[in-house]
Amino acid sequence: MDEKFWHQRWQNNEIGFHEPDVNPHLRKYFERLNLAVGSRILVPLCGKSHDLIWLANQGYDVIGVELSALAAQSFFKEQNSEPTITELKKLRSYKTGNIEILVGDIFNVTKDIIGTIHATYDRAALVALPEKTRSRYTKHLMEISNKAPHLLIIYEYEQSLMDGPPFSISDDEIIEHYGDHHDIFLMKSQREENNLKGQTATEKVWMLQQKK
């Protein structure tokens, strides 16, 4: 997946990955992270997700990262909000209240730009990336978040039956990416028929806590 692919998806409104409401797993499991009000939450590849609003309404500072400027603009327009726009090095910041979306390549995001991160919420980022990119992505995410706790939602299915995204992520791959630095807990595993582009897939919710 290159940048052109995702820009075209947004331009053509081919955004089946966008959920029309807050993700139910976020509502159910995020409190398990036991974060203080005001904690800073990183949401990679956030699109125009309603999850940003939910997190902000719980009292968290939310920083999303999104490749498409159109997605960020659509998010604030739908919220009837006029963001402050700031040009950063290789990125552009859209901010209003306690929500900020950084537009650009996530690999250009640094600790200096996003500040201290207390948790990461990944619903649609890891599964959006092809296998050859996922190792680089997870290493970068741990670096910029200082290995913060993680709520991660993925799909697992027979990859040979369908091209991603979303891509299938196995249990072994989760352990490979995160096992050295995190204790890994499976919060939910639910297999459904024809729930992913007509394919049977298992949706899994993982909680990753930094090892002490």
mmCIF file of C-alpha atoms in Angstrom:
data_model
loop_
_atom_site.group_PDB
_atom_site.id
_atom_site.type_symbol
_atom_site.label_atom_id
_atom_site.label_comp_id
_atom_site.label_asym_id
_atom_site.label_seq_id
_atom_site.Cartn_x
_atom_site.Cartn_y
_atom_site.Cartn_z
ATOM 1 C CA MET A 1 0.000 0.000 0.000
ATOM 2 C CA ASP A 2 1.501 3.317 -1.016
ATOM 3 C CA GLU A 3 0.339 6.847 -0.246
ATOM 4 C CA LYS A 4 -1.433 7.137 -3.597
ATOM 5 C CA PHE A 5 -3.648 4.148 -2.741
ATOM 6 C CA TRP A 6 -4.980 5.758 0.450
ATOM 7 C CA HIS A 7 -5.359 9.218 -1.059
ATOM 8 C CA GLN A 8 -7.464 7.706 -3.840
ATOM 9 C CA ARG A 9 -9.615 5.822 -1.347
ATOM 10 C CA TRP A 10 -10.490 9.077 0.401
ATOM 11 C CA GLN A 11 -10.952 11.024 -2.815
ATOM 12 C CA ASN A 12 -13.299 8.347 -4.151
ATOM 13 C CA ASN A 13 -15.069 7.988 -0.782
ATOM 14 C CA GLU A 14 -14.117 4.308 -0.711
ATOM 15 C CA ILE A 15 -13.916 4.238 3.064
ATOM 16 C CA GLY A 16 -15.677 1.056 4.101
ATOM 17 C CA PHE A 17 -13.204 0.870 6.984
ATOM 18 C CA HIS A 18 -14.813 3.984 8.513
ATOM 19 C CA GLU A 19 -17.239 3.013 11.274
ATOM 20 C CA PRO A 20 -20.462 5.033 11.576
ATOM 21 C CA ASP A 21 -20.317 4.995 15.378
ATOM 22 C CA VAL A 22 -17.881 4.556 18.239
ATOM 23 C CA ASN A 23 -16.233 1.144 18.250
ATOM 24 C CA PRO A 24 -17.913 -1.043 20.913
ATOM 25 C CA HIS A 25 -14.607 -2.628 21.946
ATOM 26 C CA LEU A 26 -13.202 0.802 22.691
ATOM 27 C CA ARG A 27 -16.175 1.555 24.938
ATOM 28 C CA LYS A 28 -15.857 -1.775 26.745
ATOM 29 C CA TYR A 29 -12.139 -2.251 27.202
ATOM 30 C CA PHE A 30 -10.404 1.124 27.219
ATOM 31 C CA GLU A 31 -11.096 1.694 30.907
ATOM 32 C CA ARG A 32 -8.981 -1.408 31.632
ATOM 33 C CA LEU A 33 -5.931 0.757 30.911
ATOM 34 C CA ASN A 34 -6.688 2.686 34.124
ATOM 35 C CA LEU A 35 -5.569 6.027 32.742
ATOM 36 C CA ALA A 36 -5.912 9.287 34.587
ATOM 37 C CA VAL A 37 -8.073 12.036 33.138
ATOM 38 C CA GLY A 38 -5.888 14.218 30.945
ATOM 39 C CA SER A 39 -3.737 11.339 29.742
ATOM 40 C CA ARG A 40 -2.528 11.642 26.165
ATOM 41 C CA ILE A 41 -3.809 9.010 23.724
ATOM 42 C CA LEU A 42 -2.209 8.260 20.357
ATOM 43 C CA VAL A 43 -4.524 7.030 17.578
ATOM 44 C CA PRO A 44 -2.483 6.027 14.498
ATOM 45 C CA LEU A 45 -4.069 6.100 11.025
ATOM 46 C CA CYS A 46 -7.185 7.579 12.603
ATOM 47 C CA GLY A 47 -9.143 8.686 9.522
ATOM 48 C CA LYS A 48 -12.193 10.621 10.669
ATOM 49 C CA SER A 49 -13.092 8.133 13.375
ATOM 50 C CA HIS A 50 -15.830 8.861 15.901
ATOM 51 C CA ASP A 51 -13.521 7.173 18.413
ATOM 52 C CA LEU A 52 -11.548 10.415 18.654
ATOM 53 C CA ILE A 53 -14.625 12.229 19.949
ATOM 54 C CA TRP A 54 -15.418 9.474 22.451
ATOM 55 C CA LEU A 55 -11.889 9.525 23.854
ATOM 56 C CA ALA A 56 -11.923 13.310 24.093
ATOM 57 C CA ASN A 57 -15.274 13.218 25.868
ATOM 58 C CA GLN A 58 -13.781 10.894 28.500
ATOM 59 C CA GLY A 59 -11.356 13.682 29.344
ATOM 60 C CA TYR A 60 -8.292 12.506 27.432
ATOM 61 C CA ASP A 61 -6.021 14.527 25.174
ATOM 62 C CA VAL A 62 -6.216 12.811 21.801
ATOM 63 C CA ILE A 63 -3.613 12.945 19.050
ATOM 64 C CA GLY A 64 -4.423 11.169 15.822
ATOM 65 C CA VAL A 65 -2.132 10.603 12.866
ATOM 66 C CA GLU A 66 -3.618 10.449 9.370
ATOM 67 C CA LEU A 67 -2.106 10.433 5.895
ATOM 68 C CA SER A 68 -5.046 12.113 4.176
ATOM 69 C CA ALA A 69 -5.709 15.817 4.699
ATOM 70 C CA LEU A 70 -9.190 15.191 3.295
ATOM 71 C CA ALA A 71 -9.925 12.818 6.168
ATOM 72 C CA ALA A 72 -8.826 15.349 8.784
ATOM 73 C CA GLN A 73 -10.781 18.144 7.114
ATOM 74 C CA SER A 74 -13.874 15.934 6.939
ATOM 75 C CA PHE A 75 -13.558 15.057 10.615
ATOM 76 C CA PHE A 76 -13.577 18.654 11.805
ATOM 77 C CA LYS A 77 -16.244 19.685 9.300
ATOM 78 C CA GLU A 78 -18.554 16.938 10.553
ATOM 79 C CA GLN A 79 -17.958 18.157 14.095
ATOM 80 C CA ASN A 80 -18.797 21.732 13.031
ATOM 81 C CA SER A 81 -15.411 22.759 14.323
ATOM 82 C CA GLU A 82 -12.843 25.115 12.836
ATOM 83 C CA PRO A 83 -9.390 23.740 13.705
ATOM 84 C CA THR A 84 -6.221 25.712 14.163
ATOM 85 C CA ILE A 85 -3.825 24.620 11.413
ATOM 86 C CA THR A 86 -0.081 24.659 12.039
ATOM 87 C CA GLU A 87 2.645 23.704 9.604
ATOM 88 C CA LEU A 88 5.232 21.382 11.112
ATOM 89 C CA LYS A 89 8.254 19.733 9.591
ATOM 90 C CA LYS A 90 6.811 17.263 7.019
ATOM 91 C CA LEU A 91 3.464 17.327 8.869
ATOM 92 C CA ARG A 92 0.446 19.582 9.329
ATOM 93 C CA SER A 93 -1.411 19.881 12.613
ATOM 94 C CA TYR A 94 -5.200 20.322 12.808
ATOM 95 C CA LYS A 95 -6.256 21.057 16.368
ATOM 96 C CA THR A 96 -9.326 22.076 18.295
ATOM 97 C CA GLY A 97 -9.924 21.607 22.009
ATOM 98 C CA ASN A 98 -8.273 18.398 23.202
ATOM 99 C CA ILE A 99 -8.199 16.759 19.748
ATOM 100 C CA GLU A 100 -5.284 17.101 17.356
ATOM 101 C CA ILE A 101 -4.786 15.312 14.047
ATOM 102 C CA LEU A 102 -1.333 15.272 12.496
ATOM 103 C CA VAL A 103 -1.565 14.916 8.728
ATOM 104 C CA GLY A 104 1.298 13.173 6.982
ATOM 105 C CA ASP A 105 3.361 10.004 6.993
ATOM 106 C CA ILE A 106 3.363 8.405 10.452
ATOM 107 C CA PHE A 107 7.057 7.623 10.005
ATOM 108 C CA ASN A 108 7.690 11.368 10.102
ATOM 109 C CA VAL A 109 6.130 11.625 13.568
ATOM 110 C CA THR A 110 8.660 11.981 16.374
ATOM 111 C CA LYS A 111 8.570 12.101 20.166
ATOM 112 C CA ASP A 112 9.325 15.811 20.066
ATOM 113 C CA ILE A 113 6.192 16.431 18.000
ATOM 114 C CA ILE A 114 3.674 14.337 19.928
ATOM 115 C CA GLY A 115 5.026 14.662 23.455
ATOM 116 C CA THR A 116 4.418 12.108 26.192
ATOM 117 C CA ILE A 117 2.005 9.339 25.202
ATOM 118 C CA HIS A 118 0.207 7.394 27.926
ATOM 119 C CA ALA A 119 -1.600 4.866 25.695
ATOM 120 C CA THR A 120 -2.123 3.923 22.072
ATOM 121 C CA TYR A 121 -5.421 2.877 20.518
ATOM 122 C CA ASP A 122 -5.025 0.995 17.234
ATOM 123 C CA ARG A 123 -8.223 -0.141 15.560
ATOM 124 C CA ALA A 124 -7.417 0.256 11.884
ATOM 125 C CA ALA A 125 -3.692 0.894 11.574
ATOM 126 C CA LEU A 126 -1.824 -2.398 11.911
ATOM 127 C CA VAL A 127 -4.399 -4.240 9.775
ATOM 128 C CA ALA A 128 -4.090 -1.567 7.077
ATOM 129 C CA LEU A 129 -0.412 -2.269 6.493
ATOM 130 C CA PRO A 130 1.112 -5.036 4.345
ATOM 131 C CA GLU A 131 3.346 -7.561 6.056
ATOM 132 C CA LYS A 132 6.591 -5.987 4.870
ATOM 133 C CA THR A 133 5.678 -2.692 6.561
ATOM 134 C CA ARG A 134 4.226 -3.930 9.842
ATOM 135 C CA SER A 135 7.515 -4.628 11.618
ATOM 136 C CA ARG A 136 8.806 -1.145 10.810
ATOM 137 C CA TYR A 137 5.496 0.357 11.927
ATOM 138 C CA THR A 138 5.351 -1.425 15.290
ATOM 139 C CA LYS A 139 8.966 -0.544 16.104
ATOM 140 C CA HIS A 140 8.321 3.096 15.219
ATOM 141 C CA LEU A 141 5.109 3.167 17.243
ATOM 142 C CA MET A 142 6.862 1.806 20.324
ATOM 143 C CA GLU A 143 9.653 4.327 19.881
ATOM 144 C CA ILE A 144 7.455 7.420 19.642
ATOM 145 C CA SER A 145 5.085 6.255 22.386
ATOM 146 C CA ASN A 146 7.849 5.026 24.703
ATOM 147 C CA LYS A 147 6.229 1.560 24.641
ATOM 148 C CA ALA A 148 2.984 2.892 26.136
ATOM 149 C CA PRO A 149 0.097 0.505 26.874
ATOM 150 C CA HIS A 150 -1.861 -0.463 23.812
ATOM 151 C CA LEU A 151 -5.441 -1.383 22.957
ATOM 152 C CA LEU A 152 -5.236 -3.208 19.637
ATOM 153 C CA ILE A 153 -8.048 -4.552 17.440
ATOM 154 C CA ILE A 154 -7.176 -6.867 14.553
ATOM 155 C CA TYR A 155 -8.665 -9.467 12.206
ATOM 156 C CA GLU A 156 -7.453 -12.988 11.551
ATOM 157 C CA TYR A 157 -8.593 -14.942 8.503
ATOM 158 C CA GLU A 158 -7.247 -17.034 5.634
ATOM 159 C CA GLN A 159 -5.154 -14.426 3.844
ATOM 160 C CA SER A 160 -4.992 -16.429 0.613
ATOM 161 C CA LEU A 161 -8.753 -15.996 0.171
ATOM 162 C CA MET A 162 -8.689 -12.218 0.076
ATOM 163 C CA ASP A 163 -6.362 -9.346 -0.598
ATOM 164 C CA GLY A 164 -5.993 -6.800 2.146
ATOM 165 C CA PRO A 165 -6.481 -4.308 3.536
ATOM 166 C CA PRO A 166 -7.530 -5.153 6.126
ATOM 167 C CA PHE A 167 -4.798 -7.767 6.414
ATOM 168 C CA SER A 168 -4.862 -10.852 8.591
ATOM 169 C CA ILE A 169 -2.762 -10.669 11.746
ATOM 170 C CA SER A 170 -1.967 -13.916 13.594
ATOM 171 C CA ASP A 171 -1.405 -14.376 17.328
ATOM 172 C CA ASP A 172 2.216 -15.274 16.611
ATOM 173 C CA GLU A 173 2.734 -12.004 14.771
ATOM 174 C CA ILE A 174 1.379 -9.991 17.704
ATOM 175 C CA ILE A 175 3.862 -11.762 19.979
ATOM 176 C CA GLU A 176 6.667 -11.245 17.463
ATOM 177 C CA HIS A 177 6.054 -7.504 17.295
ATOM 178 C CA TYR A 178 5.272 -6.745 20.914
ATOM 179 C CA GLY A 179 6.262 -9.702 23.090
ATOM 180 C CA ASP A 180 9.736 -8.460 24.027
ATOM 181 C CA HIS A 181 8.426 -5.292 25.638
ATOM 182 C CA HIS A 182 4.772 -5.946 26.543
ATOM 183 C CA ASP A 183 2.679 -8.403 28.492
ATOM 184 C CA ILE A 184 -0.016 -9.434 26.024
ATOM 185 C CA PHE A 185 -3.611 -10.217 26.965
ATOM 186 C CA LEU A 186 -6.384 -11.407 24.660
ATOM 187 C CA MET A 187 -9.518 -9.607 25.790
ATOM 188 C CA LYS A 188 -11.920 -10.970 23.189
ATOM 189 C CA SER A 189 -11.946 -13.312 20.210
ATOM 190 C CA GLN A 190 -15.091 -13.525 18.107
ATOM 191 C CA ARG A 191 -15.418 -15.497 14.882
ATOM 192 C CA GLU A 192 -18.172 -14.457 12.518
ATOM 193 C CA GLU A 193 -19.324 -15.777 9.161
ATOM 194 C CA ASN A 194 -19.111 -13.395 6.206
ATOM 195 C CA ASN A 195 -18.166 -10.434 8.394
ATOM 196 C CA LEU A 196 -15.215 -9.174 6.355
ATOM 197 C CA LYS A 197 -15.831 -8.526 2.665
ATOM 198 C CA GLY A 198 -17.815 -11.750 2.571
ATOM 199 C CA GLN A 199 -15.078 -13.774 4.269
ATOM 200 C CA THR A 200 -15.232 -15.490 7.631
ATOM 201 C CA ALA A 201 -12.869 -13.768 10.039
ATOM 202 C CA THR A 202 -12.082 -13.640 13.714
ATOM 203 C CA GLU A 203 -11.945 -10.216 15.313
ATOM 204 C CA LYS A 204 -9.573 -10.035 18.262
ATOM 205 C CA VAL A 205 -9.060 -7.405 20.921
ATOM 206 C CA TRP A 206 -5.623 -7.317 22.517
ATOM 207 C CA MET A 207 -4.409 -5.413 25.556
ATOM 208 C CA LEU A 208 -0.672 -4.766 25.707
ATOM 209 C CA GLN A 209 0.880 -3.597 28.975
ATOM 210 C CA GLN A 210 4.508 -2.565 29.220
ATOM 211 C CA LYS A 211 6.625 -5.123 31.048
ATOM 212 C CA LYS A 212 7.979 -4.011 34.389
#
